[in-house]
PDB file of C-alpha atoms in Angstrom:
ATOM      1  CA  ALA A  18      18.258  79.586  41.556  1.00 65.00           C
ATOM      2  CA  GLN A  19      17.391  79.360  37.912  1.00 75.00           C
ATOM      3  CA  SER A  20      15.556  82.296  36.373  1.00 87.00           C
ATOM      4  CA  VAL A  21      14.121  82.944  32.920  1.00 92.00           C
ATOM      5  CA  THR A  22      13.335  86.392  31.561  1.00 94.00           C
ATOM      6  CA  GLN A  23      11.248  86.962  28.475  1.00 96.00           C
ATOM      7  CA  LEU A  24      11.607  90.515  27.226  1.00 93.00           C
ATOM      8  CA  GLY A  25       8.299  91.889  26.070  1.00 91.00           C
ATOM      9  CA  SER A  26       5.025  90.494  27.308  1.00 93.00           C
ATOM     10  CA  HIS A  27       3.418  91.358  23.986  1.00 96.00           C
ATOM     11  CA  VAL A  28       4.956  91.395  20.506  1.00 97.00           C
ATOM     12  CA  SER A  29       3.020  92.450  17.431  1.00 97.00           C
ATOM     13  CA  VAL A  30       4.193  91.775  13.862  1.00 97.00           C
ATOM     14  CA  SER A  31       2.715  91.927  10.398  1.00 97.00           C
ATOM     15  CA  GLU A  32       2.058  88.782   8.431  1.00 97.00           C
ATOM     16  CA  GLY A  33       5.211  87.886   6.536  1.00 97.00           C
ATOM     17  CA  ALA A  34       7.509  89.820   8.870  1.00 97.00           C
ATOM     18  CA  LEU A  35      10.305  88.419  11.008  1.00 97.00           C
ATOM     19  CA  VAL A  36       9.327  87.077  14.404  1.00 97.00           C
ATOM     20  CA  LEU A  37      11.834  87.563  17.239  1.00 98.00           C
ATOM     21  CA  LEU A  38      10.929  86.552  20.779  1.00 98.00           C
ATOM     22  CA  ARG A  39      13.604  87.109  23.382  1.00 97.00           C
ATOM     23  CA  CYS A  40      14.603  84.851  26.247  1.00 96.00           C
ATOM     24  CA  ASN A  41      17.472  85.176  28.712  1.00 95.00           C
ATOM     25  CA  TYR A  42      18.277  82.672  31.408  1.00 91.00           C
ATOM     26  CA  SER A  43      20.512  82.540  34.420  1.00 87.00           C
ATOM     27  CA  SER A  44      22.148  79.286  35.278  1.00 72.00           C
ATOM     28  CA  SER A  45      25.271  78.130  37.025  1.00 66.00           C
ATOM     29  CA  VAL A  46      25.098  74.781  35.268  1.00 69.00           C
ATOM     30  CA  PRO A  47      24.833  73.893  31.592  1.00 70.00           C
ATOM     31  CA  PRO A  48      21.238  74.629  30.775  1.00 80.00           C
ATOM     32  CA  TYR A  49      18.571  72.673  29.035  1.00 87.00           C
ATOM     33  CA  LEU A  50      16.331  75.157  27.258  1.00 91.00           C
ATOM     34  CA  PHE A  51      12.896  74.855  25.726  1.00 93.00           C
ATOM     35  CA  TRP A  52      10.362  76.945  23.886  1.00 96.00           C
ATOM     36  CA  TYR A  53       6.677  76.137  24.209  1.00 97.00           C
ATOM     37  CA  VAL A  54       3.644  77.573  22.431  1.00 97.00           C
ATOM     38  CA  GLN A  55       0.176  77.851  23.926  1.00 96.00           C
ATOM     39  CA  TYR A  56      -2.878  78.391  21.756  1.00 94.00           C
ATOM     40  CA  PRO A  57      -6.123  79.564  23.365  1.00 90.00           C
ATOM     41  CA  ASN A  58      -7.781  76.934  25.541  1.00 87.00           C
ATOM     42  CA  GLN A  59      -4.955  74.459  24.999  1.00 90.00           C
ATOM     43  CA  GLY A  60      -1.972  73.198  26.912  1.00 92.00           C
ATOM     44  CA  LEU A  61       1.634  74.083  26.243  1.00 95.00           C
ATOM     45  CA  GLN A  62       3.082  72.419  23.164  1.00 95.00           C
ATOM     46  CA  LEU A  63       6.812  71.885  22.728  1.00 95.00           C
ATOM     47  CA  LEU A  64       8.268  73.944  19.874  1.00 96.00           C
ATOM     48  CA  LEU A  65      11.925  73.047  20.268  1.00 94.00           C
ATOM     49  CA  LYS A  66      14.598  72.127  22.777  1.00 92.00           C
ATOM     50  CA  TYR A  67      18.296  72.813  23.280  1.00 90.00           C
ATOM     51  CA  THR A  68      20.351  70.046  24.850  1.00 79.00           C
ATOM     52  CA  SER A  69      23.918  71.064  23.882  1.00 76.00           C
ATOM     53  CA  ALA A  70      24.121  69.062  20.658  1.00 73.00           C
ATOM     54  CA  ALA A  71      23.967  72.171  18.457  1.00 81.00           C
ATOM     55  CA  THR A  72      23.647  75.867  19.166  1.00 87.00           C
ATOM     56  CA  LEU A  73      21.084  76.454  16.426  1.00 93.00           C
ATOM     57  CA  VAL A  74      17.972  74.428  17.068  1.00 93.00           C
ATOM     58  CA  LYS A  75      15.190  73.942  14.574  1.00 94.00           C
ATOM     59  CA  GLY A  76      11.675  73.301  15.760  1.00 94.00           C
ATOM     60  CA  ILE A  77       8.216  72.815  14.422  1.00 93.00           C
ATOM     61  CA  ASN A  78       6.257  75.296  12.299  1.00 93.00           C
ATOM     62  CA  GLY A  79       9.399  76.937  10.916  1.00 95.00           C
ATOM     63  CA  PHE A  80      10.675  78.250  14.249  1.00 97.00           C
ATOM     64  CA  GLU A  81      14.278  78.093  15.341  1.00 96.00           C
ATOM     65  CA  ALA A  82      16.305  79.296  18.292  1.00 96.00           C
ATOM     66  CA  GLU A  83      19.970  80.010  18.822  1.00 94.00           C
ATOM     67  CA  PHE A  84      21.776  79.298  22.066  1.00 92.00           C
ATOM     68  CA  LYS A  85      24.357  81.984  22.891  1.00 92.00           C
ATOM     69  CA  LYS A  86      26.250  81.115  26.031  1.00 88.00           C
ATOM     70  CA  SER A  87      28.117  84.449  26.186  1.00 89.00           C
ATOM     71  CA  GLU A  88      24.814  86.301  26.200  1.00 91.00           C
ATOM     72  CA  THR A  89      22.894  83.674  28.215  1.00 91.00           C
ATOM     73  CA  SER A  90      20.212  83.962  25.582  1.00 93.00           C
ATOM     74  CA  PHE A  91      17.963  81.599  23.670  1.00 95.00           C
ATOM     75  CA  HIS A  92      15.918  83.811  21.364  1.00 97.00           C
ATOM     76  CA  LEU A  93      13.182  82.347  19.166  1.00 98.00           C
ATOM     77  CA  THR A  94      12.873  83.404  15.533  1.00 97.00           C
ATOM     78  CA  LYS A  95      10.812  82.715  12.459  1.00 97.00           C
ATOM     79  CA  PRO A  96      11.626  84.394   9.122  1.00 97.00           C
ATOM     80  CA  SER A  97       8.044  84.996   8.052  1.00 97.00           C
ATOM     81  CA  ALA A  98       5.079  85.226  10.407  1.00 97.00           C
ATOM     82  CA  HIS A  99       1.816  83.544   9.591  1.00 96.00           C
ATOM     83  CA  MET A 100      -1.576  84.326  11.061  1.00 96.00           C
ATOM     84  CA  SER A 101      -1.629  80.892  12.639  1.00 96.00           C
ATOM     85  CA  ASP A 102       1.459  81.787  14.721  1.00 97.00           C
ATOM     86  CA  ALA A 103      -0.626  84.048  16.939  1.00 97.00           C
ATOM     87  CA  ALA A 104      -0.327  82.492  20.400  1.00 97.00           C
ATOM     88  CA  GLU A 105       1.533  82.812  23.674  1.00 97.00           C
ATOM     89  CA  TYR A 106       5.118  81.606  23.768  1.00 98.00           C
ATOM     90  CA  PHE A 107       6.982  80.419  26.842  1.00 97.00           C
ATOM     91  CA  CYS A 108      10.697  79.931  27.322  1.00 95.00           C
ATOM     92  CA  ALA A 109      11.737  77.380  29.956  1.00 92.00           C
ATOM     93  CA  ALA A 110      15.042  76.304  31.450  1.00 89.00           C
ATOM     94  CA  GLY A 111      16.262  73.283  33.368  1.00 82.00           C
ATOM     95  CA  GLY A 112      19.679  71.986  34.225  1.00 73.00           C
ATOM     96  CA  GLY A 113      21.838  69.816  36.381  1.00 66.00           C
ATOM     97  CA  SER A 114      19.954  67.555  38.720  1.00 65.00           C
ATOM     98  CA  ASN A 115      17.053  69.930  39.054  1.00 66.00           C
ATOM     99  CA  TYR A 116      13.899  68.248  37.825  1.00 74.00           C
ATOM    100  CA  LYS A 117      12.060  71.544  37.726  1.00 79.00           C
ATOM    101  CA  LEU A 118      11.653  73.620  34.620  1.00 85.00           C
ATOM    102  CA  THR A 119      11.640  77.337  35.273  1.00 87.00           C
ATOM    103  CA  PHE A 120       9.221  79.074  32.946  1.00 90.00           C
ATOM    104  CA  GLY A 121       9.301  82.647  31.769  1.00 92.00           C
ATOM    105  CA  LYS A 122       6.153  84.740  32.084  1.00 93.00           C
ATOM    106  CA  GLY A 123       5.320  84.317  28.430  1.00 95.00           C
ATOM    107  CA  THR A 124       5.127  86.548  25.352  1.00 97.00           C
ATOM    108  CA  LEU A 125       1.869  87.012  23.534  1.00 97.00           C
ATOM    109  CA  LEU A 126       2.461  87.172  19.784  1.00 97.00           C
ATOM    110  CA  THR A 127      -0.078  89.003  17.654  1.00 97.00           C
ATOM    111  CA  VAL A 128       0.098  88.732  13.859  1.00 97.00           C
ATOM    112  CA  ASN A 129      -1.586  91.500  11.914  1.00 96.00           C
ATOM    113  CA  PRO A 130      -2.870  90.974   8.356  1.00 94.00           C
TER     114      PRO A 130
ATOM    115  CA  ASP B  11       0.388  58.329  20.300  1.00 64.00           C
ATOM    116  CA  ALA B  12      -1.967  59.535  22.986  1.00 83.00           C
ATOM    117  CA  GLY B  13      -0.792  62.597  24.828  1.00 94.00           C
ATOM    118  CA  VAL B  14      -1.486  63.574  28.403  1.00 97.00           C
ATOM    119  CA  ILE B  15      -5.190  63.291  29.057  1.00 97.00           C
ATOM    120  CA  GLN B  16      -6.936  65.456  31.609  1.00 97.00           C
ATOM    121  CA  SER B  17     -10.514  65.420  32.793  1.00 97.00           C
ATOM    122  CA  PRO B  18     -12.770  67.212  33.099  1.00 97.00           C
ATOM    123  CA  ARG B  19     -11.937  69.994  30.640  1.00 96.00           C
ATOM    124  CA  HIS B  20     -14.188  72.424  32.467  1.00 97.00           C
ATOM    125  CA  GLU B  21     -15.502  72.403  36.015  1.00 97.00           C
ATOM    126  CA  VAL B  22     -17.835  74.928  37.578  1.00 97.00           C
ATOM    127  CA  THR B  23     -18.775  74.420  41.192  1.00 96.00           C
ATOM    128  CA  GLU B  24     -19.753  76.342  44.274  1.00 96.00           C
ATOM    129  CA  MET B  25     -17.437  77.393  47.033  1.00 96.00           C
ATOM    130  CA  GLY B  26     -16.969  74.710  49.650  1.00 96.00           C
ATOM    131  CA  GLN B  27     -17.425  71.785  47.301  1.00 97.00           C
ATOM    132  CA  GLU B  28     -14.801  69.138  46.723  1.00 97.00           C
ATOM    133  CA  VAL B  29     -13.114  69.216  43.330  1.00 98.00           C
ATOM    134  CA  THR B  30     -11.169  66.331  41.809  1.00 98.00           C
ATOM    135  CA  LEU B  31      -9.053  66.766  38.709  1.00 98.00           C
ATOM    136  CA  ARG B  32      -7.726  63.748  36.876  1.00 98.00           C
ATOM    137  CA  CYS B  33      -4.681  63.058  34.736  1.00 98.00           C
ATOM    138  CA  LYS B  34      -3.429  60.177  32.639  1.00 98.00           C
ATOM    139  CA  PRO B  35       0.236  60.689  31.719  1.00 97.00           C
ATOM    140  CA  ILE B  36       1.924  59.448  28.586  1.00 97.00           C
ATOM    141  CA  SER B  37       2.728  55.761  28.856  1.00 96.00           C
ATOM    142  CA  GLY B  38       6.341  55.177  29.863  1.00 94.00           C
ATOM    143  CA  HIS B  39       6.857  58.609  31.378  1.00 95.00           C
ATOM    144  CA  ASN B  40       8.105  58.406  34.950  1.00 93.00           C
ATOM    145  CA  SER B  41       7.719  62.061  35.941  1.00 94.00           C
ATOM    146  CA  LEU B  42       4.421  63.840  36.466  1.00 96.00           C
ATOM    147  CA  PHE B  43       3.790  67.480  37.264  1.00 96.00           C
ATOM    148  CA  TRP B  44       0.718  69.473  38.271  1.00 97.00           C
ATOM    149  CA  TYR B  45       0.677  73.178  37.401  1.00 96.00           C
ATOM    150  CA  ARG B  46      -1.732  76.037  37.937  1.00 97.00           C
ATOM    151  CA  GLN B  47      -1.985  78.925  35.478  1.00 95.00           C
ATOM    152  CA  THR B  48      -3.516  82.297  36.246  1.00 93.00           C
ATOM    153  CA  MET B  49      -3.205  85.704  34.653  1.00 89.00           C
ATOM    154  CA  MET B  50      -1.736  87.168  37.828  1.00 89.00           C
ATOM    155  CA  ARG B  51       0.807  84.499  38.727  1.00 88.00           C
ATOM    156  CA  GLY B  52       1.486  82.781  35.429  1.00 89.00           C
ATOM    157  CA  LEU B  53       2.424  79.101  35.469  1.00 92.00           C
ATOM    158  CA  GLU B  54       3.086  77.691  38.946  1.00 91.00           C
ATOM    159  CA  LEU B  55       4.366  74.204  39.733  1.00 92.00           C
ATOM    160  CA  LEU B  56       2.198  72.632  42.429  1.00 96.00           C
ATOM    161  CA  ILE B  57       3.646  69.151  42.849  1.00 95.00           C
ATOM    162  CA  TYR B  58       6.066  66.757  41.208  1.00 94.00           C
ATOM    163  CA  PHE B  59       5.926  62.940  41.223  1.00 95.00           C
ATOM    164  CA  ASN B  60       8.715  60.609  40.194  1.00 93.00           C
ATOM    165  CA  ASN B  61       7.914  56.925  39.749  1.00 93.00           C
ATOM    166  CA  ASN B  62       4.541  57.559  41.440  1.00 94.00           C
ATOM    167  CA  VAL B  63       6.160  59.036  44.557  1.00 94.00           C
ATOM    168  CA  PRO B  64       5.590  62.692  45.498  1.00 94.00           C
ATOM    169  CA  ILE B  65       9.006  64.314  45.505  1.00 91.00           C
ATOM    170  CA  ASP B  66       8.220  67.991  45.926  1.00 90.00           C
ATOM    171  CA  ASP B  67       4.891  69.432  47.017  1.00 92.00           C
ATOM    172  CA  SER B  68       6.260  72.793  48.110  1.00 91.00           C
ATOM    173  CA  GLY B  69       4.108  74.530  45.524  1.00 91.00           C
ATOM    174  CA  MET B  70       0.830  73.258  46.916  1.00 94.00           C
ATOM    175  CA  PRO B  71      -0.839  76.416  48.195  1.00 89.00           C
ATOM    176  CA  GLU B  72      -2.298  75.003  51.397  1.00 87.00           C
ATOM    177  CA  ASP B  73      -3.674  71.926  53.062  1.00 91.00           C
ATOM    178  CA  ARG B  74      -6.875  72.157  51.079  1.00 95.00           C
ATOM    179  CA  PHE B  75      -4.901  70.830  48.122  1.00 97.00           C
ATOM    180  CA  SER B  76      -3.821  67.205  47.871  1.00 97.00           C
ATOM    181  CA  ALA B  77      -2.489  65.019  45.068  1.00 97.00           C
ATOM    182  CA  LYS B  78      -2.091  61.304  44.612  1.00 97.00           C
ATOM    183  CA  MET B  79      -0.584  58.995  42.057  1.00 97.00           C
ATOM    184  CA  PRO B  80      -1.753  55.467  42.847  1.00 97.00           C
ATOM    185  CA  ASN B  81      -0.124  54.001  39.739  1.00 95.00           C
ATOM    186  CA  ALA B  82       1.945  54.996  36.739  1.00 95.00           C
ATOM    187  CA  SER B  83      -1.063  55.797  34.589  1.00 96.00           C
ATOM    188  CA  PHE B  84      -3.233  57.935  36.853  1.00 96.00           C
ATOM    189  CA  SER B  85      -3.012  60.946  39.108  1.00 98.00           C
ATOM    190  CA  THR B  86      -5.532  63.159  40.873  1.00 98.00           C
ATOM    191  CA  LEU B  87      -5.430  66.659  42.275  1.00 98.00           C
ATOM    192  CA  LYS B  88      -8.086  67.339  44.890  1.00 98.00           C
ATOM    193  CA  ILE B  89      -9.239  70.593  46.418  1.00 97.00           C
ATOM    194  CA  GLN B  90     -11.375  70.372  49.519  1.00 97.00           C
ATOM    195  CA  PRO B  91     -12.995  72.712  50.361  1.00 96.00           C
ATOM    196  CA  SER B  92     -12.739  74.820  47.220  1.00 96.00           C
ATOM    197  CA  GLU B  93     -12.615  78.625  47.300  1.00 96.00           C
ATOM    198  CA  PRO B  94     -13.146  81.257  44.576  1.00 96.00           C
ATOM    199  CA  ARG B  95      -9.416  82.082  44.587  1.00 95.00           C
ATOM    200  CA  ASP B  96      -8.740  78.536  43.388  1.00 96.00           C
ATOM    201  CA  SER B  97     -10.258  79.435  40.026  1.00 97.00           C
ATOM    202  CA  ALA B  98      -7.575  78.833  37.401  1.00 97.00           C
ATOM    203  CA  VAL B  99      -6.503  76.483  34.647  1.00 97.00           C
ATOM    204  CA  TYR B 100      -4.823  73.379  36.052  1.00 98.00           C
ATOM    205  CA  PHE B 101      -2.383  71.497  33.854  1.00 97.00           C
ATOM    206  CA  CYS B 102      -0.883  68.079  34.183  1.00 97.00           C
ATOM    207  CA  ALA B 103       2.388  67.329  32.416  1.00 96.00           C
ATOM    208  CA  SER B 104       4.577  64.255  32.125  1.00 95.00           C
ATOM    209  CA  SER B 105       8.132  63.594  31.019  1.00 93.00           C
ATOM    210  CA  LEU B 106      10.790  60.894  30.712  1.00 91.00           C
ATOM    211  CA  GLY B 107      12.855  62.416  33.512  1.00 82.00           C
ATOM    212  CA  PHE B 108      15.461  65.045  34.277  1.00 73.00           C
ATOM    213  CA  ASN B 109      15.854  67.766  31.694  1.00 75.00           C
ATOM    214  CA  GLN B 110      13.504  66.088  29.291  1.00 85.00           C
ATOM    215  CA  PRO B 111      10.675  68.021  27.683  1.00 89.00           C
ATOM    216  CA  GLN B 112       7.442  68.075  29.624  1.00 92.00           C
ATOM    217  CA  HIS B 113       4.331  67.189  27.661  1.00 95.00           C
ATOM    218  CA  PHE B 114       1.211  69.014  28.747  1.00 95.00           C
ATOM    219  CA  GLY B 115      -2.433  68.065  28.751  1.00 96.00           C
ATOM    220  CA  ASP B 116      -5.066  70.508  27.563  1.00 94.00           C
ATOM    221  CA  GLY B 117      -5.864  71.515  31.132  1.00 96.00           C
ATOM    222  CA  THR B 118      -8.916  71.780  33.338  1.00 97.00           C
ATOM    223  CA  ARG B 119     -10.514  75.203  33.535  1.00 97.00           C
ATOM    224  CA  LEU B 120     -11.842  75.452  37.083  1.00 98.00           C
ATOM    225  CA  SER B 121     -14.317  78.084  38.180  1.00 97.00           C
ATOM    226  CA  ILE B 122     -15.347  78.294  41.822  1.00 97.00           C
ATOM    227  CA  LEU B 123     -18.418  80.449  42.361  1.00 96.00           C
TER     228      LEU B 123
END
């Protein structure tokens, strides 16, 4: 069965600092990978998706993620954090004929002034 | 373009009452998902519809929960009778199919007193 692990339930950075949110997946089939962001009292919003076209994926709001098959990782980064990036971030994986997306437990990002 | 629309946004009711949550998916999407989000359990998939047909309801907690999709533009999730442990945020999401991004509504925050 597919599993997604997000390392760190809470990450705190200073404004302007690098953001790194970690995600590892387990899959016996080529994965489809997604990052979502959830702001308070809102639904999950798609940040970016990996579908095998390119290993480095650029998303909205300056975020990007790199697919590393050897490490089964899909970490999310942003060079410079902004206060408005404070939210919860979810990594999700699908693959093969499985319609389900498996979600990680989420990482709460705090941005300090 | 209109996203996934859920109603109501908030529902407060007493234990034992019937609760009906509503969802309008994005036009043209053939897959619809109902999720429940709680602090303890995170994001849980309750039921999945494809082309208006329930494909997997293994996540529905018990017989008190039921879901329907009478047409491609409307779905309901019903809880009868409701219990305090049903209190959660319920999300509806839709997608174009396998391994496509799921687009989430803003959720219904349900409180059962």
